[in-house]
Coordinates of C-alpha atoms in Angstrom, one line a residue:
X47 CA 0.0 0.0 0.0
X48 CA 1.1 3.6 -1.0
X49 CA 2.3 5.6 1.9
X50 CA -0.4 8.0 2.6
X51 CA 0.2 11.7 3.7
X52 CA -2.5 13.3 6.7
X53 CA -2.8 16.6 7.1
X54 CA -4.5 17.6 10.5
X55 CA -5.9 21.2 10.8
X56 CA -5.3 22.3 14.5
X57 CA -8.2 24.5 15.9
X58 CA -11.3 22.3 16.8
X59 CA -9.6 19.5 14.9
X60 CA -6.8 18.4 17.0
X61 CA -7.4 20.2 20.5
X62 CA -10.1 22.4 21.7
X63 CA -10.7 25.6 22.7
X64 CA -8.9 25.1 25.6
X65 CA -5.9 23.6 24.0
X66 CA -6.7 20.0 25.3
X67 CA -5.6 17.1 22.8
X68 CA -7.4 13.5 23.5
X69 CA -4.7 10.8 24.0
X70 CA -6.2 9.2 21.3
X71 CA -6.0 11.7 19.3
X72 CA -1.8 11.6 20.4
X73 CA -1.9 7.7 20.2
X74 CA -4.1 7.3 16.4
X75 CA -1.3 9.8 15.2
X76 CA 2.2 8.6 16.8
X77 CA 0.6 5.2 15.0
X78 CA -0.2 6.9 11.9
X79 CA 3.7 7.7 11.4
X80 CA 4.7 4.4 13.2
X81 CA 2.6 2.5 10.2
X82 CA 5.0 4.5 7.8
X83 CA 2.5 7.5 6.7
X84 CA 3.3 11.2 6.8
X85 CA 1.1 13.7 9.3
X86 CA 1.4 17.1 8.8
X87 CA -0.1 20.0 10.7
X88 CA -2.0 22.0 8.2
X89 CA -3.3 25.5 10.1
X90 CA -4.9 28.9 9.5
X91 CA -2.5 29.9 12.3
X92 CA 0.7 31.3 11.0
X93 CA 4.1 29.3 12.0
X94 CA 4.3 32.2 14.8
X95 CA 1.4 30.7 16.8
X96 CA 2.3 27.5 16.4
X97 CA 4.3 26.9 19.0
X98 CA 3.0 24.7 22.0
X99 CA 4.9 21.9 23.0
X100 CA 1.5 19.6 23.2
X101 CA 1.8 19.6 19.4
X102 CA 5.1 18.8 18.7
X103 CA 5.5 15.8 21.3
X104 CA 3.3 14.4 18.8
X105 CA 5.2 13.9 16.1
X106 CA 4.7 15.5 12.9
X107 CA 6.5 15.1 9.5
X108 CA 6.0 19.0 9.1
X109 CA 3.6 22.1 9.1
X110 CA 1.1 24.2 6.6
X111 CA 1.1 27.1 8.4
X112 CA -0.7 30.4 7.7
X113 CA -3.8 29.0 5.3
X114 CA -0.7 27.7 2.7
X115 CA 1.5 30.8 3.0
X116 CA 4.0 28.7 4.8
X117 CA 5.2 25.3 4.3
X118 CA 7.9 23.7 6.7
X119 CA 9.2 20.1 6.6
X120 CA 11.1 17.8 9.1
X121 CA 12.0 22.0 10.7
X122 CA 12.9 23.2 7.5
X123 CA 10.8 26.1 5.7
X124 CA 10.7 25.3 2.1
X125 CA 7.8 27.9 1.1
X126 CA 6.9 31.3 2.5
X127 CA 5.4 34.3 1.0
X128 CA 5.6 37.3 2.6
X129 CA 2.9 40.5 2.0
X130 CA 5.0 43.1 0.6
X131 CA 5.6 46.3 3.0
X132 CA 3.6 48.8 0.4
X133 CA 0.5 46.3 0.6
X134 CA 0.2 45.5 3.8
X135 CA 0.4 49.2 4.5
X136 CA -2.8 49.9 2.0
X137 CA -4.4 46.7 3.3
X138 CA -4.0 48.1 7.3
X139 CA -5.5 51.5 6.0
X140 CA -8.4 49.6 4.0
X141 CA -9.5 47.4 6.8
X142 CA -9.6 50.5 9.6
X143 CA -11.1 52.4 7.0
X144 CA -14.4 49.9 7.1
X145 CA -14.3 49.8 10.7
X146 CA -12.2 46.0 10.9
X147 CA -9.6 45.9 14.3
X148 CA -7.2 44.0 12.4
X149 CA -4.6 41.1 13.8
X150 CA -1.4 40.8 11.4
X151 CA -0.2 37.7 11.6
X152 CA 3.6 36.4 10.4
X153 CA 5.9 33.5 10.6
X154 CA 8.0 35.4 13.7
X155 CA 5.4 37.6 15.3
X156 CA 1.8 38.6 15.4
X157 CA 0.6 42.4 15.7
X158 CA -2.1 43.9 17.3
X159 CA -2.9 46.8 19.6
X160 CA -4.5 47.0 23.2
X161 CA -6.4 49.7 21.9
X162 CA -8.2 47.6 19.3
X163 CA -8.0 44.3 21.5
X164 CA -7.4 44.9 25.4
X165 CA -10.8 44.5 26.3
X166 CA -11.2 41.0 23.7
X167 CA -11.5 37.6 25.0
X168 CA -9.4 36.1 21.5
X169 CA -7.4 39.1 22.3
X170 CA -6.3 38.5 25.6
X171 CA -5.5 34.9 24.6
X172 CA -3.2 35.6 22.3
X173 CA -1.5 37.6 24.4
X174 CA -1.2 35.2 27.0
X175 CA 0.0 32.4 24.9
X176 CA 2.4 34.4 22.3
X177 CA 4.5 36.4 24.9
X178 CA 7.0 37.9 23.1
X179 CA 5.8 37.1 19.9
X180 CA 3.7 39.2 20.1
X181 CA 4.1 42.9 19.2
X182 CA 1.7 45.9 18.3
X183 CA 0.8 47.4 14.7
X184 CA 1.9 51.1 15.7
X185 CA 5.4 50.1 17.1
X186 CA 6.7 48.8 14.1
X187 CA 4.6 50.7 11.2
X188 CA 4.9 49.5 8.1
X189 CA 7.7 47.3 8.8
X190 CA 5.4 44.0 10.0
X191 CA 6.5 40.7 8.3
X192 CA 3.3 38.9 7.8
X193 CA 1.7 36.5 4.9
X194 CA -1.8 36.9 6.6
X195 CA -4.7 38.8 8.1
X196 CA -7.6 38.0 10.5
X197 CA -10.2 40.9 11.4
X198 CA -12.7 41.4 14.0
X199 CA -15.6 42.8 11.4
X200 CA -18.0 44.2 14.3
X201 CA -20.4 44.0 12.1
X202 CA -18.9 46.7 9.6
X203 CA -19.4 47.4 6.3
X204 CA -17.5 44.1 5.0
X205 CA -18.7 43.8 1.5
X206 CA -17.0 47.3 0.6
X207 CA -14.0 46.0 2.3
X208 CA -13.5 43.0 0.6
X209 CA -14.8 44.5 -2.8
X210 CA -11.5 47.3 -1.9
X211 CA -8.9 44.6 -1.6
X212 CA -10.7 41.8 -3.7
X213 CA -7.6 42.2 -6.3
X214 CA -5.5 40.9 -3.4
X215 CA -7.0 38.9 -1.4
X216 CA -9.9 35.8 -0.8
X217 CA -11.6 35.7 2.6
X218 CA -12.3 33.2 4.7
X219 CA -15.8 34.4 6.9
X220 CA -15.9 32.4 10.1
X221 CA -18.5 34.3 11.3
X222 CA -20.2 37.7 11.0
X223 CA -17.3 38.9 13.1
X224 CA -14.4 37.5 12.2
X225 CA -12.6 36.9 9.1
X226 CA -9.5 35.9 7.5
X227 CA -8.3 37.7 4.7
X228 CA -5.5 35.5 2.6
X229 CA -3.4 36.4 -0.7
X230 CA -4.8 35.1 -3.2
X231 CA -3.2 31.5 -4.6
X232 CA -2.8 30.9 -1.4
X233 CA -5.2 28.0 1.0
X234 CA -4.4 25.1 2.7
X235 CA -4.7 22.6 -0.5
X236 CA -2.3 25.0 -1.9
X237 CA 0.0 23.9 0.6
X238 CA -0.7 20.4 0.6
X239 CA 0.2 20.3 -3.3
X240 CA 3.5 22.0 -2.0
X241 CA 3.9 19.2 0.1
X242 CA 2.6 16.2 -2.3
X243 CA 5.2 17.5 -5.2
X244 CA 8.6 17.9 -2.3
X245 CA 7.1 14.1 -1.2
X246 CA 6.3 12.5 -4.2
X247 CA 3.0 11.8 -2.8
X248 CA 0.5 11.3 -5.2
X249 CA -2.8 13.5 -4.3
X250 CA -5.0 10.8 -4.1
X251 CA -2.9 9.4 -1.6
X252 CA -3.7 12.4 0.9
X253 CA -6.4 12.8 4.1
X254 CA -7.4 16.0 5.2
X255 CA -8.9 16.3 9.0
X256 CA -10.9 19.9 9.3
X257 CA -13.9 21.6 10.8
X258 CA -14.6 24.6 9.9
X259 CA -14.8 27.5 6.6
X260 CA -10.6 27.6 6.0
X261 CA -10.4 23.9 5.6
X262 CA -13.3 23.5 2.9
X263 CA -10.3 23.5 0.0
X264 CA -8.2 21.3 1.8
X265 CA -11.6 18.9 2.0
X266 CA -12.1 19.1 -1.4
X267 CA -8.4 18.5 -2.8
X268 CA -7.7 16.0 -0.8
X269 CA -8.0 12.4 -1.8
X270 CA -10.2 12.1 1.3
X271 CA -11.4 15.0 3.8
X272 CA -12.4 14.0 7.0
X273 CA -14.9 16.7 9.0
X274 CA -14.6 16.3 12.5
X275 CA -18.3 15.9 13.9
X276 CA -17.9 18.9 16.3
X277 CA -17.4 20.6 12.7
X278 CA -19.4 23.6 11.1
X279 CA -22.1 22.2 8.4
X280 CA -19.9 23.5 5.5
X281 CA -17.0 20.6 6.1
X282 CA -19.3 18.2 6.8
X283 CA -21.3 18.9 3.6
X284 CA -17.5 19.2 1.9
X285 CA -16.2 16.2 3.3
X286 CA -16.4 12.3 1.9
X287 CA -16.5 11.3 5.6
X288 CA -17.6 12.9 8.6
X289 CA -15.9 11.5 12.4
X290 CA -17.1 11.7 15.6
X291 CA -16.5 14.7 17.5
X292 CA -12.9 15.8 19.0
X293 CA -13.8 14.5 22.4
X294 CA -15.3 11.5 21.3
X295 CA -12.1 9.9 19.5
X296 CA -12.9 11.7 16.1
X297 CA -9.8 11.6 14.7
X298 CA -9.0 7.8 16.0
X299 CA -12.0 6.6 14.6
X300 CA -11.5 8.3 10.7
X301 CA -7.7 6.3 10.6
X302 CA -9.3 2.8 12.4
X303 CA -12.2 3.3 9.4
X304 CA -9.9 3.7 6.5
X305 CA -7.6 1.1 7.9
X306 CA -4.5 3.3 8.7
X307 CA -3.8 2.3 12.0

């Protein structure tokens, strides 16, 4: 049997909200790569907030980092694209413009001000967990290396925002609040193909494990996408095969079904 290469996205897929992982989750993929498969992380978080040492004493073969905009393998970067310093600068203007609080997010560091997110749950988080990765917008102006955006909306006027920068840009919209604006050519099946063509790894040789709007191209590309049950009703209606939720040995269950542990 053809190796097979299983990407995993991180948010609501592998831990919760709380960054708790299942052991089975940590046992179905320490398997996975004992069997002789690939497991990748494959994330809308950049390679900045993907730090925790929970995830790494996994065991993966490499990262997708940053909805495709980064692409790192057995702790080498082999891909990055960076938003150059003239458009990020009219993107930062655009979004404030509409009303967006915006959250710049690079391979290093994420920026974002107390002003705009002191008082924010997410906001606070980050915080917490980045430390000093994490810097503000107006210290370094203009001079932020980042490959991505996510924006609290509050309900602004979005559709004239994302009409402004649509020669730039898709969007992922996780919610009336919250988006992720992306360069264009750039998602998570992007990355995978990145990954599949460095490997050798046929496509239909691939699984994709997501649950929510940024993984729906990674569903679709993928020789199998796998929604986790505590998913949003976009994967599961993208997905040839929907799990049982985190907390209930989703991830487990999708390897023991397709017979890869």
């Amino acid at each position: 049997m053809s190796k097979k290469c299983v990407f995993f996205d991180i948010d609501g897929t592998i831990w919760d909200m709380n960054n708790h992982i299942p052991e089975s989750t940590v046992t179905a993929i320490r398997a996975l790569r004992a069997a002789g498969n690939y497991a990748f992380l494959c994330s809308g978080r950049t390679r900045a907030y993907i730090t925790n040492p929970s995830l790494f004493e996994i065991g993966f073969d490499g990262i997708v980092a940053g909805c495709g905009t980064l692409v790192e393998m057995n702790g080498e970067q082999v891909y990055y694209h960076r938003i150059e310093k003239e458009l990020a600068l009219h993107t930062i203007e655009t979004v404030r413009h509409f009303g967006f609080r915006p959250i710049l997010e690079g391979k290093d560091f994420l920026y974002f001000d107390d002003e705009e997110f002191g008082d924010d749950f997410y906001g606070q988080k980050l915080s917490r967990e980045l430390g000093n990765r994490r810097h503000t917008i107006k210290d370094e102006y203009g001079e932020w290396e980042i490959s991505k955006i996510s924006c609290a909306t509050d309900h602004s006027d979005t559709d004239s925002c994302f009409a402004a920068l649509s020669e730039y840009y898709d969007y992922f919209i996780h919610t009336p609040e919250v988006v992720e604006i992306v360069p264009k050519g750039h998602t998570k099946a992007t990355g995978i193909q990145k990954v599949c063509e460095r490997l050798g790894v046929d496509r239909a040789d691939t699984l994709a494990f997501g649950d929510s709007v940024n993984d729906l191209d990674m569903l679709r590309f993928s020789g199998i996408g796998v929604a986790m049950g505590n998913g949003s009703d976009i994967a599961k209606e993208a997905a040839d095969y929907v799990t049982s939720e985190l907390h209930n040995d989703g991830i487990y269950n999708a390897l023991k079904h397709f017979s890869l542990i």
